mmCIF file of C-alpha atoms in Angstrom:
data_model
loop_
_atom_site.group_PDB
_atom_site.id
_atom_site.type_symbol
_atom_site.label_atom_id
_atom_site.label_comp_id
_atom_site.label_asym_id
_atom_site.label_seq_id
_atom_site.Cartn_x
_atom_site.Cartn_y
_atom_site.Cartn_z
ATOM 1 C CA MET E 219 138.320 -128.553 128.293
ATOM 2 C CA ILE E 220 139.457 -124.901 128.214
ATOM 3 C CA ARG E 221 136.356 -123.983 126.273
ATOM 4 C CA ALA E 222 134.130 -125.615 128.895
ATOM 5 C CA LEU E 223 136.008 -123.850 131.702
ATOM 6 C CA LEU E 224 135.640 -120.464 129.995
ATOM 7 C CA ALA E 225 131.933 -121.068 129.420
ATOM 8 C CA SER E 226 131.386 -121.907 133.091
ATOM 9 C CA LEU E 227 133.383 -118.823 134.182
ATOM 10 C CA LEU E 228 131.296 -116.585 131.928
ATOM 11 C CA ALA E 229 128.080 -118.110 133.279
ATOM 12 C CA ALA E 230 129.264 -117.535 136.863
ATOM 13 C CA ALA E 231 130.219 -113.950 136.075
ATOM 14 C CA ALA E 232 126.755 -113.325 134.662
ATOM 15 C CA LEU E 233 125.233 -114.515 137.936
ATOM 16 C CA TYR E 234 127.360 -112.244 140.103
ATOM 17 C CA CYS E 235 127.578 -109.171 137.884
ATOM 18 C CA PRO E 236 124.097 -107.807 137.244
ATOM 19 C CA ALA E 237 123.463 -106.278 133.848
ATOM 20 C CA ARG E 238 124.202 -102.566 133.733
ATOM 21 C CA ALA E 239 121.236 -100.273 133.697
ATOM 22 C CA ASP E 240 120.521 -98.707 130.343
ATOM 23 C CA ASP E 241 122.677 -95.566 130.349
ATOM 24 C CA SER E 242 121.334 -94.159 127.087
ATOM 25 C CA PRO E 243 120.287 -90.495 127.046
ATOM 26 C CA SER E 244 116.659 -91.534 126.427
ATOM 27 C CA SER E 245 116.709 -93.746 129.500
ATOM 28 C CA ALA E 246 118.247 -90.976 131.578
ATOM 29 C CA VAL E 247 115.361 -88.645 130.670
ATOM 30 C CA GLU E 248 112.835 -91.390 131.463
ATOM 31 C CA ARG E 249 114.471 -92.029 134.855
ATOM 32 C CA ARG E 250 114.409 -88.334 135.746
ATOM 33 C CA LEU E 251 110.792 -88.077 134.638
ATOM 34 C CA SER E 252 109.842 -91.200 136.578
ATOM 35 C CA ASP E 253 111.581 -89.868 139.699
ATOM 36 C CA ALA E 254 109.773 -86.542 139.363
ATOM 37 C CA THR E 255 106.350 -88.151 139.012
ATOM 38 C CA LYS E 256 106.964 -90.429 142.002
ATOM 39 C CA SER E 257 107.729 -87.505 144.280
ATOM 40 C CA PRO E 258 105.064 -86.817 146.913
ATOM 41 C CA GLY E 259 102.154 -84.724 145.781
ATOM 42 C CA VAL E 260 101.015 -83.635 142.346
ATOM 43 C CA THR E 261 103.304 -83.446 139.318
ATOM 44 C CA VAL E 262 102.226 -82.005 135.980
ATOM 45 C CA VAL E 263 104.190 -83.322 132.994
ATOM 46 C CA HIS E 264 103.883 -81.255 129.833
ATOM 47 C CA LEU E 265 105.267 -82.522 126.518
ATOM 48 C CA TRP E 266 105.828 -79.709 124.078
ATOM 49 C CA ALA E 267 107.911 -78.454 121.162
ATOM 50 C CA PRO E 268 108.949 -74.846 120.408
ATOM 51 C CA TRP E 269 107.893 -75.153 116.738
ATOM 52 C CA CYS E 270 104.320 -76.193 117.668
ATOM 53 C CA PRO E 271 101.696 -73.408 117.250
ATOM 54 C CA ASN E 272 99.416 -74.935 119.895
ATOM 55 C CA CYS E 273 102.308 -75.111 122.382
ATOM 56 C CA ARG E 274 103.105 -71.454 121.745
ATOM 57 C CA ALA E 275 99.430 -70.514 122.118
ATOM 58 C CA GLU E 276 99.386 -72.150 125.570
ATOM 59 C CA LEU E 277 102.346 -70.015 126.624
ATOM 60 C CA ALA E 278 100.728 -66.759 125.491
ATOM 61 C CA ASP E 279 98.707 -64.582 127.847
ATOM 62 C CA GLY E 280 100.326 -66.085 130.943
ATOM 63 C CA GLY E 281 98.725 -69.502 130.586
ATOM 64 C CA TRP E 282 101.507 -71.698 131.917
ATOM 65 C CA SER E 283 103.282 -68.997 133.924
ATOM 66 C CA GLY E 284 100.058 -68.185 135.779
ATOM 67 C CA LEU E 285 99.255 -71.831 136.466
ATOM 68 C CA ILE E 286 102.734 -72.525 137.817
ATOM 69 C CA GLU E 287 102.628 -69.390 139.972
ATOM 70 C CA ARG E 288 99.189 -70.274 141.409
ATOM 71 C CA ASN E 289 100.351 -73.787 142.325
ATOM 72 C CA PRO E 290 103.662 -73.527 144.200
ATOM 73 C CA ASP E 291 103.135 -76.934 145.838
ATOM 74 C CA VAL E 292 102.788 -78.687 142.458
ATOM 75 C CA ASN E 293 105.833 -79.891 140.501
ATOM 76 C CA PHE E 294 105.856 -78.942 136.824
ATOM 77 C CA VAL E 295 108.088 -80.824 134.393
ATOM 78 C CA PHE E 296 108.205 -79.711 130.775
ATOM 79 C CA VAL E 297 109.699 -82.257 128.383
ATOM 80 C CA THR E 298 110.738 -80.887 125.013
ATOM 81 C CA ILE E 299 110.225 -83.601 122.405
ATOM 82 C CA TRP E 300 110.650 -83.839 118.655
ATOM 83 C CA ASN E 301 113.054 -80.874 118.719
ATOM 84 C CA PRO E 302 116.870 -80.588 118.868
ATOM 85 C CA VAL E 303 116.965 -77.826 121.548
ATOM 86 C CA ASP E 304 115.046 -77.510 124.796
ATOM 87 C CA GLY E 305 113.344 -74.193 123.973
ATOM 88 C CA ARG E 306 114.341 -72.560 127.275
ATOM 89 C CA GLU E 307 114.621 -69.137 125.591
ATOM 90 C CA MET E 308 111.039 -69.316 124.370
ATOM 91 C CA LEU E 309 109.778 -70.397 127.782
ATOM 92 C CA GLU E 310 111.651 -67.547 129.464
ATOM 93 C CA LYS E 311 110.137 -65.088 126.959
ATOM 94 C CA TYR E 312 106.732 -66.123 128.337
ATOM 95 C CA GLY E 313 107.807 -66.064 131.984
ATOM 96 C CA VAL E 314 108.228 -69.813 132.423
ATOM 97 C CA GLY E 315 111.289 -71.580 133.729
ATOM 98 C CA ALA E 316 112.645 -69.668 136.721
ATOM 99 C CA GLU E 317 110.178 -71.112 139.247
ATOM 100 C CA LYS E 318 111.462 -73.417 141.992
ATOM 101 C CA ASN E 319 108.767 -75.964 141.169
ATOM 102 C CA PHE E 320 109.699 -76.118 137.455
ATOM 103 C CA GLN E 321 112.029 -78.482 135.630
ATOM 104 C CA LEU E 322 112.850 -78.620 131.904
ATOM 105 C CA LEU E 323 114.021 -81.815 130.221
ATOM 106 C CA LEU E 324 115.016 -82.378 126.597
ATOM 107 C CA HIS E 325 114.328 -85.758 125.048
ATOM 108 C CA PRO E 326 117.432 -86.655 123.024
ATOM 109 C CA ASN E 327 115.479 -88.122 120.104
ATOM 110 C CA SER E 328 114.666 -84.953 118.175
ATOM 111 C CA SER E 329 113.195 -86.657 115.103
ATOM 112 C CA ARG E 330 109.710 -85.677 113.934
ATOM 113 C CA ARG E 331 109.543 -88.417 111.308
ATOM 114 C CA ARG E 332 106.950 -91.153 111.631
ATOM 115 C CA GLY E 333 108.586 -94.349 112.767
ATOM 116 C CA GLU E 334 111.659 -92.516 114.102
ATOM 117 C CA LYS E 335 110.255 -90.092 116.649
ATOM 118 C CA VAL E 336 109.759 -90.936 120.301
ATOM 119 C CA ALA E 337 106.310 -92.497 120.558
ATOM 120 C CA GLU E 338 106.089 -93.143 124.301
ATOM 121 C CA LEU E 339 107.506 -92.083 127.634
ATOM 122 C CA MET E 340 107.291 -94.177 130.781
ATOM 123 C CA GLY E 341 105.148 -96.624 128.812
ATOM 124 C CA ILE E 342 102.537 -93.953 127.978
ATOM 125 C CA PRO E 343 101.908 -93.364 124.261
ATOM 126 C CA ILE E 344 102.612 -89.955 122.731
ATOM 127 C CA SER E 345 100.892 -89.019 119.516
ATOM 128 C CA TRP E 346 100.642 -85.239 119.632
ATOM 129 C CA VAL E 347 102.058 -82.099 121.176
ATOM 130 C CA PRO E 348 101.119 -80.526 123.403
ATOM 131 C CA THR E 349 100.355 -83.430 125.718
ATOM 132 C CA THR E 350 99.808 -82.946 129.443
ATOM 133 C CA TRP E 351 99.744 -85.611 132.150
ATOM 134 C CA ILE E 352 98.955 -85.171 135.826
ATOM 135 C CA PHE E 353 100.418 -87.577 138.397
ATOM 136 C CA ARG E 354 99.942 -87.877 142.113
ATOM 137 C CA ASP E 355 102.387 -89.896 144.184
ATOM 138 C CA GLY E 356 103.561 -91.771 141.086
ATOM 139 C CA GLU E 357 100.118 -92.620 139.707
ATOM 140 C CA LEU E 358 98.737 -91.134 136.510
ATOM 141 C CA ARG E 359 95.531 -89.271 137.342
ATOM 142 C CA TYR E 360 94.765 -87.476 134.072
ATOM 143 C CA ALA E 361 96.147 -87.565 130.528
ATOM 144 C CA MET E 362 95.282 -84.911 127.959
ATOM 145 C CA ASN E 363 96.944 -86.228 124.823
ATOM 146 C CA TYR E 364 95.559 -84.145 122.002
ATOM 147 C CA GLY E 365 96.355 -80.494 121.984
ATOM 148 C CA GLU E 366 95.931 -77.154 123.588
ATOM 149 C CA LEU E 367 94.382 -76.865 127.046
ATOM 150 C CA ARG E 368 92.100 -74.381 128.680
ATOM 151 C CA PHE E 369 93.768 -73.338 131.912
ATOM 152 C CA PRO E 370 90.654 -73.159 134.130
ATOM 153 C CA MET E 371 90.041 -76.816 133.229
ATOM 154 C CA LEU E 372 93.674 -77.733 133.883
ATOM 155 C CA GLN E 373 93.555 -75.896 137.243
ATOM 156 C CA GLN E 374 90.499 -77.950 138.210
ATOM 157 C CA LEU E 375 92.238 -81.198 137.258
ATOM 158 C CA VAL E 376 95.283 -80.221 139.333
ATOM 159 C CA LYS E 377 92.998 -79.450 142.279
ATOM 160 C CA ASP E 378 91.105 -82.729 141.832
ATOM 161 C CA SER E 379 94.388 -84.625 141.688
ATOM 162 C CA ALA E 380 95.451 -83.163 145.026
ATOM 163 C CA ASP E 381 92.161 -84.186 146.686
ATOM 164 C CA SER E 382 91.791 -87.552 148.396
ATOM 165 C CA TRP E 383 89.831 -90.042 146.374
#
């Protein structure tokens, strides 16, 4: 009888106490990223790692700093993945990070090992760094998932994303 009463109390509690949201560090990064991409306008999400030669090449010669400066109405979110530190010092060395329209996130899973490393964010697969996604009003417009970008092309994609379709 007591067992049945406890079971019914637990069932009732489950109905009235919704499950807690996932409070893991990975989920926190995903929520912040999701919120950023749902903001009005265009948001560029750039997945990178400080150890990556292609990521460093994109920073050289004012690539990212120039793009961010030329697009003050666009939100830029860099997500450091597969690395234990966010790389802020390296970004600052190349003039990236102090802009009002810039945000830096660190994914807490720093593993680079196959099968252990983060393989998707917001349901979008990640297979390489650098990876760059462009969102408008919460919708993915473009995804460049395999390597270094040419900035005139990226500028055109940002412009196209801002245009009405």
